[in-house]
mmCIF file of C-alpha atoms in Angstrom:
data_model
loop_
_atom_site.group_PDB
_atom_site.id
_atom_site.type_symbol
_atom_site.label_atom_id
_atom_site.label_comp_id
_atom_site.label_asym_id
_atom_site.label_seq_id
_atom_site.Cartn_x
_atom_site.Cartn_y
_atom_site.Cartn_z
ATOM 1 C CA GLN Q 1 -39.193 38.498 -5.658
ATOM 2 C CA VAL Q 2 -36.116 36.363 -6.114
ATOM 3 C CA GLN Q 3 -33.501 36.526 -3.356
ATOM 4 C CA LEU Q 4 -29.965 35.350 -3.973
ATOM 5 C CA VAL Q 5 -27.278 34.923 -1.331
ATOM 6 C CA GLU Q 6 -23.828 34.026 -2.602
ATOM 7 C CA SER Q 7 -21.056 32.766 -0.324
ATOM 8 C CA GLY Q 8 -17.721 30.985 -0.362
ATOM 9 C CA GLY Q 9 -15.466 33.645 -1.819
ATOM 10 C CA GLY Q 10 -12.070 34.725 -0.593
ATOM 11 C CA LEU Q 11 -8.396 35.118 -1.355
ATOM 12 C CA VAL Q 12 -6.694 32.144 -2.988
ATOM 13 C CA GLN Q 13 -3.325 31.542 -4.593
ATOM 14 C CA PRO Q 14 -3.031 30.750 -8.303
ATOM 15 C CA GLY Q 15 -3.743 27.082 -8.845
ATOM 16 C CA GLY Q 16 -6.003 26.903 -5.814
ATOM 17 C CA SER Q 17 -9.654 25.949 -5.511
ATOM 18 C CA LEU Q 18 -12.831 27.420 -4.091
ATOM 19 C CA ARG Q 19 -16.442 26.318 -3.930
ATOM 20 C CA LEU Q 20 -19.154 28.929 -4.167
ATOM 21 C CA SER Q 21 -22.707 28.460 -2.973
ATOM 22 C CA CYS Q 22 -25.836 30.419 -3.781
ATOM 23 C CA ALA Q 23 -29.002 30.085 -1.743
ATOM 24 C CA VAL Q 24 -32.076 30.974 -3.771
ATOM 25 C CA SER Q 25 -35.548 31.898 -2.535
ATOM 26 C CA GLY Q 26 -38.622 33.625 -3.863
ATOM 27 C CA ILE Q 27 -38.913 31.478 -6.994
ATOM 28 C CA ILE Q 28 -39.703 27.868 -7.780
ATOM 29 C CA PHE Q 29 -36.054 26.866 -7.998
ATOM 30 C CA ARG Q 30 -36.476 23.489 -9.642
ATOM 31 C CA ILE Q 31 -38.132 24.941 -12.776
ATOM 32 C CA ASN Q 32 -35.504 27.601 -13.394
ATOM 33 C CA ASP Q 33 -32.310 27.318 -15.376
ATOM 34 C CA MET Q 34 -29.583 28.882 -13.258
ATOM 35 C CA ALA Q 35 -26.226 30.503 -13.914
ATOM 36 C CA TRP Q 36 -23.122 32.019 -12.419
ATOM 37 C CA PHE Q 37 -21.892 35.375 -13.634
ATOM 38 C CA ARG Q 38 -18.840 37.425 -12.713
ATOM 39 C CA GLN Q 39 -17.749 41.020 -12.949
ATOM 40 C CA ALA Q 40 -14.128 42.082 -12.805
ATOM 41 C CA PRO Q 41 -13.131 45.670 -11.991
ATOM 42 C CA GLY Q 42 -13.742 47.933 -14.956
ATOM 43 C CA LYS Q 43 -15.399 45.200 -16.986
ATOM 44 C CA GLN Q 44 -18.932 44.203 -17.842
ATOM 45 C CA ARG Q 45 -20.628 41.339 -16.076
ATOM 46 C CA GLU Q 46 -20.102 38.101 -17.984
ATOM 47 C CA LEU Q 47 -21.736 34.704 -18.020
ATOM 48 C CA VAL Q 48 -19.503 31.993 -16.562
ATOM 49 C CA ALA Q 49 -21.570 28.819 -16.321
ATOM 50 C CA THR Q 50 -25.146 27.648 -16.748
ATOM 51 C CA ILE Q 51 -27.175 24.669 -15.616
ATOM 52 C CA THR Q 52 -30.602 23.707 -16.883
ATOM 53 C CA ILE Q 53 -33.468 22.238 -14.886
ATOM 54 C CA SER Q 54 -32.425 18.807 -16.154
ATOM 55 C CA GLY Q 55 -28.804 19.323 -15.101
ATOM 56 C CA SER Q 56 -27.201 20.054 -18.454
ATOM 57 C CA THR Q 57 -24.269 22.429 -18.111
ATOM 58 C CA ASN Q 58 -22.417 24.898 -20.266
ATOM 59 C CA TYR Q 59 -19.327 27.015 -19.638
ATOM 60 C CA ALA Q 60 -17.524 30.049 -20.925
ATOM 61 C CA ASP Q 61 -14.409 29.063 -22.843
ATOM 62 C CA SER Q 62 -12.253 30.826 -20.265
ATOM 63 C CA VAL Q 63 -13.341 28.460 -17.466
ATOM 64 C CA LYS Q 64 -14.103 25.258 -19.343
ATOM 65 C CA GLY Q 65 -12.368 22.291 -17.766
ATOM 66 C CA ARG Q 66 -11.679 24.183 -14.537
ATOM 67 C CA PHE Q 67 -15.111 25.150 -13.190
ATOM 68 C CA THR Q 68 -18.081 22.916 -12.462
ATOM 69 C CA ILE Q 69 -21.617 24.159 -11.860
ATOM 70 C CA SER Q 70 -24.122 22.010 -9.999
ATOM 71 C CA ARG Q 71 -27.451 22.349 -8.238
ATOM 72 C CA ASP Q 72 -29.352 20.808 -5.351
ATOM 73 C CA ASN Q 73 -33.081 21.253 -5.881
ATOM 74 C CA ALA Q 74 -33.852 19.984 -2.380
ATOM 75 C CA LYS Q 75 -31.794 22.833 -0.907
ATOM 76 C CA ASN Q 76 -32.631 25.498 -3.510
ATOM 77 C CA THR Q 77 -28.909 25.990 -3.940
ATOM 78 C CA VAL Q 78 -26.564 26.284 -6.896
ATOM 79 C CA TYR Q 79 -22.820 25.690 -6.591
ATOM 80 C CA LEU Q 80 -19.691 26.581 -8.513
ATOM 81 C CA GLN Q 81 -16.593 24.474 -7.948
ATOM 82 C CA MET Q 82 -13.569 26.393 -9.166
ATOM 83 C CA ASN Q 83 -10.241 24.627 -9.648
ATOM 84 C CA SER Q 84 -6.897 25.713 -11.085
ATOM 85 C CA LEU Q 85 -7.752 29.323 -10.391
ATOM 86 C CA LYS Q 86 -5.927 32.044 -12.288
ATOM 87 C CA PRO Q 87 -5.407 35.747 -11.513
ATOM 88 C CA GLU Q 88 -7.776 36.574 -14.362
ATOM 89 C CA ASP Q 89 -10.561 34.802 -12.455
ATOM 90 C CA THR Q 90 -10.495 37.642 -9.926
ATOM 91 C CA ALA Q 91 -13.981 39.158 -9.854
ATOM 92 C CA VAL Q 92 -17.206 39.410 -7.929
ATOM 93 C CA TYR Q 93 -19.249 36.287 -8.618
ATOM 94 C CA TYR Q 94 -23.039 36.303 -8.752
ATOM 95 C CA CYS Q 95 -25.663 33.654 -9.297
ATOM 96 C CA ASN Q 96 -29.019 34.265 -10.944
ATOM 97 C CA ARG Q 97 -31.619 32.792 -13.190
ATOM 98 C CA ARG Q 98 -30.147 32.071 -16.590
ATOM 99 C CA TRP Q 99 -32.700 33.877 -18.737
ATOM 100 C CA THR Q 100 -34.268 36.610 -16.582
ATOM 101 C CA GLN Q 101 -32.395 38.679 -14.024
ATOM 102 C CA THR Q 102 -34.763 41.041 -12.207
ATOM 103 C CA SER Q 103 -32.528 41.626 -9.204
ATOM 104 C CA TRP Q 104 -29.060 40.660 -8.018
ATOM 105 C CA GLY Q 105 -27.542 39.499 -4.773
ATOM 106 C CA GLN Q 106 -24.499 41.057 -3.180
ATOM 107 C CA GLY Q 107 -22.132 38.643 -4.875
ATOM 108 C CA THR Q 108 -19.007 37.081 -3.424
ATOM 109 C CA GLN Q 109 -15.496 38.385 -4.067
ATOM 110 C CA ILE Q 110 -12.873 36.049 -5.472
ATOM 111 C CA THR Q 111 -9.286 37.277 -5.479
ATOM 112 C CA VAL Q 112 -6.609 35.094 -7.034
ATOM 113 C CA SER Q 113 -3.193 36.352 -6.110
ATOM 114 C CA SER Q 114 0.118 35.168 -4.737
#
C-alpha cells in the first residue's frame, strides 16, 4: 500500500516561498507519474502540478509560472517549489500518484497571510 508523507508547510507572507517535500513508499516510485493536489476550506481537492516518469511537467493555470514540481527517484521523493505565494494558495497540500489515488497522506498546511 502506498504511503505518502508530506512536509514543508507553514505560514508565509504574500510573495513568499516554500518548498514542499513528499516521501513516497510502498510503490515502485520511478514508474509512477506523480502529482501535487490541494484542498482549500470548503472546496474540492484540485490538481496543482504533475510530473511524469520522464520528468515532463504540467501545471494548473492558477500556479503556472510560480510553482515548480520535481522528483528525485533515488530518494523516492517529489517536491513542489512554490514562489510568489498568494492568499488564494492557502490550502492543505497533498502528493499522490497522478492517475490512481487509493489512499492519501495527512497533507501539509500552507497558509499565506500577512
